[in-house]
Tab-separated table of C-alpha atoms in Angstrom:
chain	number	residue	atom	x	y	z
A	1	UNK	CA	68.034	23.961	-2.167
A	2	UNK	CA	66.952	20.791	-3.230
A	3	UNK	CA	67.042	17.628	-0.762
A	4	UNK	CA	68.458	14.203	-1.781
A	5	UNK	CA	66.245	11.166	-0.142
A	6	UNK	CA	67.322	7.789	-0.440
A	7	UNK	CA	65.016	4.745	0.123
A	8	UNK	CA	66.869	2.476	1.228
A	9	UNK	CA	66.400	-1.162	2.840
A	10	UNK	CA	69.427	-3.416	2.648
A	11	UNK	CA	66.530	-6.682	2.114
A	12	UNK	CA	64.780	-6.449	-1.154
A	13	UNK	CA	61.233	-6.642	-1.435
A	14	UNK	CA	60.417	-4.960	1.165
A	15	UNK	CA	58.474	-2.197	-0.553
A	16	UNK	CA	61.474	0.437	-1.626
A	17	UNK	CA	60.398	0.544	-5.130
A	18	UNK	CA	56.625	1.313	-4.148
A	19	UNK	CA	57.361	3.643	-1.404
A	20	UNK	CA	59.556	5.421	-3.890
A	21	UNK	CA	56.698	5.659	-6.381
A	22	UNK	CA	54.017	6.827	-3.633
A	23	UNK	CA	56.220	9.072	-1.381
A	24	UNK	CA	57.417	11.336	-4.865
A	25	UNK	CA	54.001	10.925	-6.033
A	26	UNK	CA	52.687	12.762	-2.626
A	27	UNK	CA	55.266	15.253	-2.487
A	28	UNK	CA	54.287	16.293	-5.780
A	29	UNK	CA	51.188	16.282	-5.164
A	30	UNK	CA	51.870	18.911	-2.219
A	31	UNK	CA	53.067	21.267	-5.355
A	32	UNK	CA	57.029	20.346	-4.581
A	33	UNK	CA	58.596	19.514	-7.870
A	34	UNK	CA	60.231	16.412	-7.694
A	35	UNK	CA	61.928	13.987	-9.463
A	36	UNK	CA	62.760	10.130	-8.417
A	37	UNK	CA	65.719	8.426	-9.849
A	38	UNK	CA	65.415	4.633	-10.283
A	39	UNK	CA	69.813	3.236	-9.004
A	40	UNK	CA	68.995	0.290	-9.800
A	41	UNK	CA	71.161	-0.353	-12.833
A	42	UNK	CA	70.388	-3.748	-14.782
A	43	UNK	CA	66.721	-4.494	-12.900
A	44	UNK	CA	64.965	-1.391	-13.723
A	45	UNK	CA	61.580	-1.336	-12.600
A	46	UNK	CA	60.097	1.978	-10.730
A	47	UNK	CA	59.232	2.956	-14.680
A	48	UNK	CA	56.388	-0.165	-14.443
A	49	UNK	CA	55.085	0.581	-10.782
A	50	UNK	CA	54.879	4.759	-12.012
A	51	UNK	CA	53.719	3.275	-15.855
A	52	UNK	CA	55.792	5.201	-18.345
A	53	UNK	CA	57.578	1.879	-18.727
A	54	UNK	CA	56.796	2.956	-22.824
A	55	UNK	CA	57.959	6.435	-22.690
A	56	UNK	CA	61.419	5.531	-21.944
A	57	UNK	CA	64.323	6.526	-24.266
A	58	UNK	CA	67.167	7.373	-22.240
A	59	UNK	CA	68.204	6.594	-19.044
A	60	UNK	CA	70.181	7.610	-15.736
A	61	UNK	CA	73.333	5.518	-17.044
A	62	UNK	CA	72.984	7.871	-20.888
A	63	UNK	CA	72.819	10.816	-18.794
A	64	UNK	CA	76.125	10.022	-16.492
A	65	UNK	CA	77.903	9.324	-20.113
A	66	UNK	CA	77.098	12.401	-22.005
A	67	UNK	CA	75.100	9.897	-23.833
A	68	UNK	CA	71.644	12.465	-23.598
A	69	UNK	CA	70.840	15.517	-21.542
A	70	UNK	CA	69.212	15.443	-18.556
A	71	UNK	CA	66.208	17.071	-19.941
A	72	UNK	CA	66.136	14.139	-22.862
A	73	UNK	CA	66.035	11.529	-20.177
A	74	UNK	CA	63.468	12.571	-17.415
A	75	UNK	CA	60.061	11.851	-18.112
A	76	UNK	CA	57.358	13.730	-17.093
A	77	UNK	CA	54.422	11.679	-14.930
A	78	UNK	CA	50.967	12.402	-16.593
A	79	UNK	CA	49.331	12.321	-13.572
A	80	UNK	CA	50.774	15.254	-11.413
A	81	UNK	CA	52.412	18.258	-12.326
A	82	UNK	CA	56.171	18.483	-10.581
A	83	UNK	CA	56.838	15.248	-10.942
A	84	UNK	CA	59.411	13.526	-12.953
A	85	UNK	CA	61.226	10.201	-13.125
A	86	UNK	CA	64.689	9.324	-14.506
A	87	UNK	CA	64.737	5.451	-14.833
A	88	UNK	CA	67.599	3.226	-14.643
A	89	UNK	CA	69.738	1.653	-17.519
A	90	UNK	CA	69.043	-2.294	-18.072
A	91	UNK	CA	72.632	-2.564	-18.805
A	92	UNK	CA	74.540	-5.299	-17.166
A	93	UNK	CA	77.372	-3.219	-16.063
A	94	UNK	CA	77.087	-2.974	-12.429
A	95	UNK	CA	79.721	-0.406	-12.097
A	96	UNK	CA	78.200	1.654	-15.048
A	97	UNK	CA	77.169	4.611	-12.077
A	98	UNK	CA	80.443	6.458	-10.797
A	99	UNK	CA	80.634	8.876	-7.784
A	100	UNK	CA	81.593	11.753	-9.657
A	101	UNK	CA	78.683	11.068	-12.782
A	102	UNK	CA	75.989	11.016	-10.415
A	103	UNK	CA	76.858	13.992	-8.114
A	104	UNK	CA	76.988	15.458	-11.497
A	105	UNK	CA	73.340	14.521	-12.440
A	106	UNK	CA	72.166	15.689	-8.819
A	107	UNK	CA	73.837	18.676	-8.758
A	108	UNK	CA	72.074	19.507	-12.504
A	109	UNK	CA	68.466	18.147	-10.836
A	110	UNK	CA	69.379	20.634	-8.201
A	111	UNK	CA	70.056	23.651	-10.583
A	112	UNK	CA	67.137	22.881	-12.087
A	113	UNK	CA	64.940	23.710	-9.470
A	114	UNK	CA	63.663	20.604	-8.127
A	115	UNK	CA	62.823	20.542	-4.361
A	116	UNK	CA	63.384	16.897	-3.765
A	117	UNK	CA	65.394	14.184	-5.382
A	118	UNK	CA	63.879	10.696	-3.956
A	119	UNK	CA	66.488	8.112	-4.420
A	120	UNK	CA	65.155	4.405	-5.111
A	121	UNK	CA	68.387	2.413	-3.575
A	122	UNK	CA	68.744	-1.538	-5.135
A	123	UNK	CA	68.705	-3.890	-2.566
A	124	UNK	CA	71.502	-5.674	-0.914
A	125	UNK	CA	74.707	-3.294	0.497
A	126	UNK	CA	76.691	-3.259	-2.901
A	127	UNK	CA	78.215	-0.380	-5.474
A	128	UNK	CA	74.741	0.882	-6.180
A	129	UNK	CA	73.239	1.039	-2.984
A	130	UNK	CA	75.954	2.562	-1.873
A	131	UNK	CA	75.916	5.202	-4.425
A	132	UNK	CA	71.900	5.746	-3.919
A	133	UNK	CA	72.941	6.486	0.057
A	134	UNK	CA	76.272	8.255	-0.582
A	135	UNK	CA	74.850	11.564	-1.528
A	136	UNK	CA	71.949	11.485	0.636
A	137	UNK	CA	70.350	14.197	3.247
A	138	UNK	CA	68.384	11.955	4.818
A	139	UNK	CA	67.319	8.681	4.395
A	140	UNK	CA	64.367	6.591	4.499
A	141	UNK	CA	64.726	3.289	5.498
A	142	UNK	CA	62.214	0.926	4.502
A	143	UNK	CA	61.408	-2.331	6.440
A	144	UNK	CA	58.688	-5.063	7.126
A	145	UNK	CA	58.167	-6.305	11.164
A	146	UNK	CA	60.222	-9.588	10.445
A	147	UNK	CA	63.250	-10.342	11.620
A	148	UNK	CA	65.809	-10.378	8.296
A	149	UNK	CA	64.143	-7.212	7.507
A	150	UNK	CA	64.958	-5.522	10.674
A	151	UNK	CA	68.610	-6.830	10.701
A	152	UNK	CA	69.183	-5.588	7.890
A	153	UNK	CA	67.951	-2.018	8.242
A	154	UNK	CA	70.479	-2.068	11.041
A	155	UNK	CA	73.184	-2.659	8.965
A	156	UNK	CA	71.645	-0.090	6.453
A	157	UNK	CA	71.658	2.458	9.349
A	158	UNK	CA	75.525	1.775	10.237
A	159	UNK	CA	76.606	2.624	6.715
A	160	UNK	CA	74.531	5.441	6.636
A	161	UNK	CA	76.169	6.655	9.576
A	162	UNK	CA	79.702	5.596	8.485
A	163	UNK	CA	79.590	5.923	4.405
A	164	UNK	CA	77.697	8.421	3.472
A	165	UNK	CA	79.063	11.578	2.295
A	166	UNK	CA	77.582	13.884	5.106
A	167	UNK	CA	79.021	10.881	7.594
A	168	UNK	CA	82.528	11.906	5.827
A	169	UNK	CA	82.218	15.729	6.623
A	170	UNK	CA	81.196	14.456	9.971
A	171	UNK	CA	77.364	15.731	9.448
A	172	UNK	CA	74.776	13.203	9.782
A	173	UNK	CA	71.893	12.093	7.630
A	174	UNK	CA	68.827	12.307	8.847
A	175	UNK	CA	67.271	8.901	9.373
A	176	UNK	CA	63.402	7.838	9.066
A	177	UNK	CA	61.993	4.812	9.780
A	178	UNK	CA	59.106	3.714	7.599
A	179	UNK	CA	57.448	0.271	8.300
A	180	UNK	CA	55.499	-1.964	5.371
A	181	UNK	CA	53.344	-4.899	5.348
A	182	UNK	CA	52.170	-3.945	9.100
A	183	UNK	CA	49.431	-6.430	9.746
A	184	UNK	CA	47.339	-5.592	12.908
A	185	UNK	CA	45.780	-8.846	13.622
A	186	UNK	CA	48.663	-10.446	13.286
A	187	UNK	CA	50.538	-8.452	16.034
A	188	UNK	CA	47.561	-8.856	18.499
A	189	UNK	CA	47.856	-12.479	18.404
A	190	UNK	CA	51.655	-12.404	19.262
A	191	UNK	CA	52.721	-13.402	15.501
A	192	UNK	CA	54.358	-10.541	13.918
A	193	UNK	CA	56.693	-7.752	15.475
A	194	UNK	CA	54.778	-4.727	16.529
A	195	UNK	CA	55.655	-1.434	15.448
A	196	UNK	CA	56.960	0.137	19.022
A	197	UNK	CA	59.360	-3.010	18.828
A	198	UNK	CA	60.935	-2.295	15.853
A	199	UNK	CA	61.016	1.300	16.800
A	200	UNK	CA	63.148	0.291	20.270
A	201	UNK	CA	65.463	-2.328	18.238
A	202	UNK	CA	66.430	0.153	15.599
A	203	UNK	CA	66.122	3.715	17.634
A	204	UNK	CA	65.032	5.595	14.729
A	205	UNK	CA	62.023	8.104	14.427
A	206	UNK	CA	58.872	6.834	13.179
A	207	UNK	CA	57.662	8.123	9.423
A	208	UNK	CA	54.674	6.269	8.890
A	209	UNK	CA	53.611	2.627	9.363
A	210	UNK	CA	51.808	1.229	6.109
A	211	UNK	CA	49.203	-1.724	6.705
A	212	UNK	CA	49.161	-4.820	4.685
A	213	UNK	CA	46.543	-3.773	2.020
A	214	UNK	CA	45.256	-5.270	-0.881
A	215	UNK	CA	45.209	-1.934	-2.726
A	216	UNK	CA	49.104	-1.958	-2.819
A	217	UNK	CA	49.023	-4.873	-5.764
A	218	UNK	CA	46.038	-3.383	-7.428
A	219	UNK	CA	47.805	-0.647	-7.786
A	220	UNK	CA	51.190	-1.537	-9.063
A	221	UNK	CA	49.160	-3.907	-11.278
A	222	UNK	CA	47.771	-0.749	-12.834
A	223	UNK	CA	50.855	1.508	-12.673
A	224	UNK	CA	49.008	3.876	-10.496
A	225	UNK	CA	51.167	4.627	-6.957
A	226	UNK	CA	48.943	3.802	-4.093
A	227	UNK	CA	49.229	6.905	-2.549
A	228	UNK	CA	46.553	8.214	-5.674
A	229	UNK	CA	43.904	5.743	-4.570
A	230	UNK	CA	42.620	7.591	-1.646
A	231	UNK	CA	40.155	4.911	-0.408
A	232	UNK	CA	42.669	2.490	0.227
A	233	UNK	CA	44.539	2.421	4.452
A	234	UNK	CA	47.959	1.922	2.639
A	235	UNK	CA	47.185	5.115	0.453
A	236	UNK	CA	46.205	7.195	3.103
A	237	UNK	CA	49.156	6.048	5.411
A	238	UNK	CA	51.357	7.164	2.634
A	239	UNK	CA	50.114	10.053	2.797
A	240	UNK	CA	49.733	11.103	6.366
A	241	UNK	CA	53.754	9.636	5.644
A	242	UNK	CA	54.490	12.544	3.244
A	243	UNK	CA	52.682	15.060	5.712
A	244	UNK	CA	55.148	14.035	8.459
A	245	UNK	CA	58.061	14.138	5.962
A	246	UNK	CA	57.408	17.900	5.287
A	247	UNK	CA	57.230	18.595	8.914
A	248	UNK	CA	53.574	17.943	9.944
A	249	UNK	CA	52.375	16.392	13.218
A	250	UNK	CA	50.201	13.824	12.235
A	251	UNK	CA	49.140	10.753	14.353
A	252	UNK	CA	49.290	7.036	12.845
A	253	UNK	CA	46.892	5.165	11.929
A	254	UNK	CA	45.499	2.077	11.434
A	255	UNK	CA	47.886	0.039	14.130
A	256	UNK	CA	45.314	-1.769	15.873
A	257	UNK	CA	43.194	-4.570	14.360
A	258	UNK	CA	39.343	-4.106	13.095
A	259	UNK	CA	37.589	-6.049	15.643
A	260	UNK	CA	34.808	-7.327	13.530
A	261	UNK	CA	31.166	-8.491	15.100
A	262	UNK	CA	29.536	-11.479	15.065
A	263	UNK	CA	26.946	-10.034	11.975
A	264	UNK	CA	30.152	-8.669	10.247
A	265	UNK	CA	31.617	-11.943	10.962
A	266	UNK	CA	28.510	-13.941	9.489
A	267	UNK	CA	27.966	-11.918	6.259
A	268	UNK	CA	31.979	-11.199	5.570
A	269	UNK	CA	31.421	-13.436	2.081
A	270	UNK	CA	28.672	-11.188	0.830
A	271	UNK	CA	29.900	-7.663	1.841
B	1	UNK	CA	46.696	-34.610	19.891
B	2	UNK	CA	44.811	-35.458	23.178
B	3	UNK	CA	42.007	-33.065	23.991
B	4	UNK	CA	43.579	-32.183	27.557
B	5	UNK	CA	46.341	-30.961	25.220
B	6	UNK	CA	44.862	-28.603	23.348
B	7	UNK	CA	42.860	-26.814	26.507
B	8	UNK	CA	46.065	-26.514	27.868
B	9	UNK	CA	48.687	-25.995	25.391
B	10	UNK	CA	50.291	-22.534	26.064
B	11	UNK	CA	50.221	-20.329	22.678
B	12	UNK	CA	53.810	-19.475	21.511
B	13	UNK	CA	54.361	-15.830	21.590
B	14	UNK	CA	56.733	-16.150	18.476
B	15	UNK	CA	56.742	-12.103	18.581
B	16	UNK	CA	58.549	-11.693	21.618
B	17	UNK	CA	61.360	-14.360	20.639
B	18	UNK	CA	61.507	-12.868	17.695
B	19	UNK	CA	61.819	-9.102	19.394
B	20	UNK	CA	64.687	-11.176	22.033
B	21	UNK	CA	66.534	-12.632	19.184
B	22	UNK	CA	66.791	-9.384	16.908
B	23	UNK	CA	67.703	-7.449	20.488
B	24	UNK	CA	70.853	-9.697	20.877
B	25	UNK	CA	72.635	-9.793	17.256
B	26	UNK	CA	72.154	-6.452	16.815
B	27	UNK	CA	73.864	-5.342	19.827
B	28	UNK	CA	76.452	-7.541	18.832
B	29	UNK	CA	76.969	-6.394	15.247
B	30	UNK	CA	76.384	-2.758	16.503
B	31	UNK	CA	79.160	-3.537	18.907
B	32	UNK	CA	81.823	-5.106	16.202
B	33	UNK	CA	80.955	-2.464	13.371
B	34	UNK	CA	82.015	0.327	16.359
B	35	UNK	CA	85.478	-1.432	16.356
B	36	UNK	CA	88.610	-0.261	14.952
B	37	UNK	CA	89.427	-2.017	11.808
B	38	UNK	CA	92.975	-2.552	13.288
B	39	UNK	CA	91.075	-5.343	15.910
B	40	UNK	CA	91.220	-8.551	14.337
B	41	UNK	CA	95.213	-7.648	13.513
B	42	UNK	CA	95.970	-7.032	16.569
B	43	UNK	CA	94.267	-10.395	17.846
B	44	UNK	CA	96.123	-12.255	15.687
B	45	UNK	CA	99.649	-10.148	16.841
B	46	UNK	CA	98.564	-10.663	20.679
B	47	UNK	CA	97.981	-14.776	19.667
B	48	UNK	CA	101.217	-14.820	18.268
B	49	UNK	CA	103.708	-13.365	21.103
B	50	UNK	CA	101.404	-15.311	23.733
B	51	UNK	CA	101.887	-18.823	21.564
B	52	UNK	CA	106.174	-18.299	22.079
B	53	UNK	CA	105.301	-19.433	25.491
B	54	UNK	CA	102.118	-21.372	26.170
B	55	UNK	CA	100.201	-23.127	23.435
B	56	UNK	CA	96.841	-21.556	22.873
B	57	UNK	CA	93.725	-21.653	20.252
B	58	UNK	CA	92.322	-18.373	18.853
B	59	UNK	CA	89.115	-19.493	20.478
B	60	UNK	CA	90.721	-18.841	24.217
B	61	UNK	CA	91.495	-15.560	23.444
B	62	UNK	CA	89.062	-12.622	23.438
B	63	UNK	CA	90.056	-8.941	22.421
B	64	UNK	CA	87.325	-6.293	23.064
B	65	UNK	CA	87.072	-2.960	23.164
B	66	UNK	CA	84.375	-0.738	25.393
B	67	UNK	CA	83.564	2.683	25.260
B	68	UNK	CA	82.766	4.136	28.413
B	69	UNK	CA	81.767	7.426	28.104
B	70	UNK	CA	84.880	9.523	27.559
B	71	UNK	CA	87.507	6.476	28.013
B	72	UNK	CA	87.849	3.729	25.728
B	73	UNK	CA	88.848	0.416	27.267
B	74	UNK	CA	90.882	-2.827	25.462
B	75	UNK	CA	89.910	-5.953	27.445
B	76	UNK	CA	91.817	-8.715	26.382
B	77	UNK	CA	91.101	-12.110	28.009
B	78	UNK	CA	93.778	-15.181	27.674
B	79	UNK	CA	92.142	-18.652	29.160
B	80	UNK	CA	95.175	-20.603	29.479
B	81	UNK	CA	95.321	-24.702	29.447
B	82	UNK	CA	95.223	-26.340	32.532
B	83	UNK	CA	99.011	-26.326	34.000
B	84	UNK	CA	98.985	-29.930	33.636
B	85	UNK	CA	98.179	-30.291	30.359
B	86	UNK	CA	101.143	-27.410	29.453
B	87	UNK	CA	103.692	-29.689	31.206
């Protein structure tokens, strides 16, 4: 049976887009076949972070219509097998996605075989959000340690737990916290929320904390999701991330700041 | 800046306010998303039958609703104008 995931945030730019783009690419990777759905309708953009921003023809909005088939419309990633991507319309009509089209496009996704379905929610708490969330198993909520962030993920976690369709049949979706732009040295000197405190302020289980790296830019720069570039922290966080999501134990990493020495210190502009 | 002041400035640990302020608005907003959606109605019903007799703002009157395990609880507080005043 395959399982619906929706990353979600409530704040935008918070990393949804990229964790989408990493998080299917690793469960690919693991041999699941996968496909990620871009919701948000009008500001497409998971096709240029995953670079088959060329190869698209059709759309999610075409497929809800009768406009293409569902085969027509996904595109295949040339990077791993499993892994497929069903970008968003650019269309300006925000109400374009209705309940019923897209439980229709799951439930095809689902018939054809794919293991997971990663939802990548819009920001903000409107139609499209709420349909990336309504059909979800369990969610994925994305945040950064600030303060708007974290407020928001709140409210993201209420409507989870109110709207969603498994709140409606009185199930509940299954709730992961994953944390983004974590900056050790920053928490150390008392500057930036550390990880345990957003865990006690939202009460959700930890999924993977994902350090402030430089090889996140590079790598939507190049359309490559970090998770491929395997010498990079954020990579490799995404990664142990993906483990945990399938049911591994894995222990985080990279929470506490590189304490460099005086020599390091010295010769930092050469190395 | 005198130099004393800088040797002894304490550093701001804007973390922890940060941590403090996030702790108390979302308790609150927890607390008023847990509320009936029939609340705020039945504020402005209570305000009503209370103003046929003494003359009070929305302000001074506070409906809330607890959840104590099994039992849920309406608290409704009136603060009514001094007696003077009402005269």
């Amino acid at each position: 049976m395959a399982k619906i995931i929706v990353m979600t945030s409530g704040k935008g730019g918070v990393g949804k887009t990229t964790s989408s783009a990493a998080i299917s690419s690793g469960l690919a990777m693991r041999g699941h076949k996968t496909v990620v759905i871009d919701f948000d309708i009008g500001l497409r953009n998971l096709d240029l972070v995953m670079n088959c921003e060329r190869r698209v023809v059709y759309d999610f909005v075409n497929v809800i219509n009768g406009e293409a088939t569902l085969k027509q419309a996904l595109i295949k990633d040339k990077r791993i097998e499993n892994l497929f991507i069903l970008p968003a319309s650019q269309t300006r009509d925000k109400d374009a996605l209705k309940k019923e089209g897209v439980e229709k496009v799951l439930d095809e996704l689902a018939a054809e075989g794919f293991e997971y379905i990663i939802c990548d929610s819009p920001a903000g708490i409107e139609h499209g959000a709420y349909m990336a969330l309504y059909f979800a198993d369990e969610a994925i909520v994305v945040a950064n340690p600030e303060v708007s962030s974290v407020r928001d993920s709140d409210r993201i976690l209420g409507i989870l737990q109110s709207k969603s369709r498994k709140a409606e049949k009185g199930e509940h979706v299954e709730e992961h916290l994953l944390l983004t732009r974590y900056n050790p040295e920053r928490v150390e000197k008392g500057e930036m929320l550390a990880v345990e405190d957003v865990q006690e302020i939202l009460a959700t289980k930890l999924l993977g904390v994902i350090p402030e790296c430089e090889s996140v830019l590079k790598a939507s720069n190049q359309g490559v999701p970090v998770i491929h570039d395997k010498s990079s922290k954020a990579g490799l966080a995404y990664d142990d991330a993906v483990a945990r999501l399938l049911g591994e134990e894995k222990e985080h990493r990279f929470l506490t700041a590189e304490h460099k020495g005086l020599f390091q210190r010295l010769f930092r502009r050469s190395a | 800046m005198r130099l004393i002041d800088y040797f002894t400035r304490k550093r701001v640990n804007s973390a922890s306010i940060a941590k403090e302020r996030l702790q108390v608005i979302v308790a609150h907003e927890r607390n008023k998303r847990q509320q009936p959606d029939y609340l705020p109605q039945l504020q402005k019903d209570i305000m009503e039958v209370i103003r046929k007799y003494v003359d009070v703002d929305m302000e001074n009157i506070d409906v809330q609703l607890d959840n104590n395990g099994s039992c849920a609880v309406l608290e409704l507080n009136v603060t009514l104008p001094d007696s003077s005043d009402a005269a």
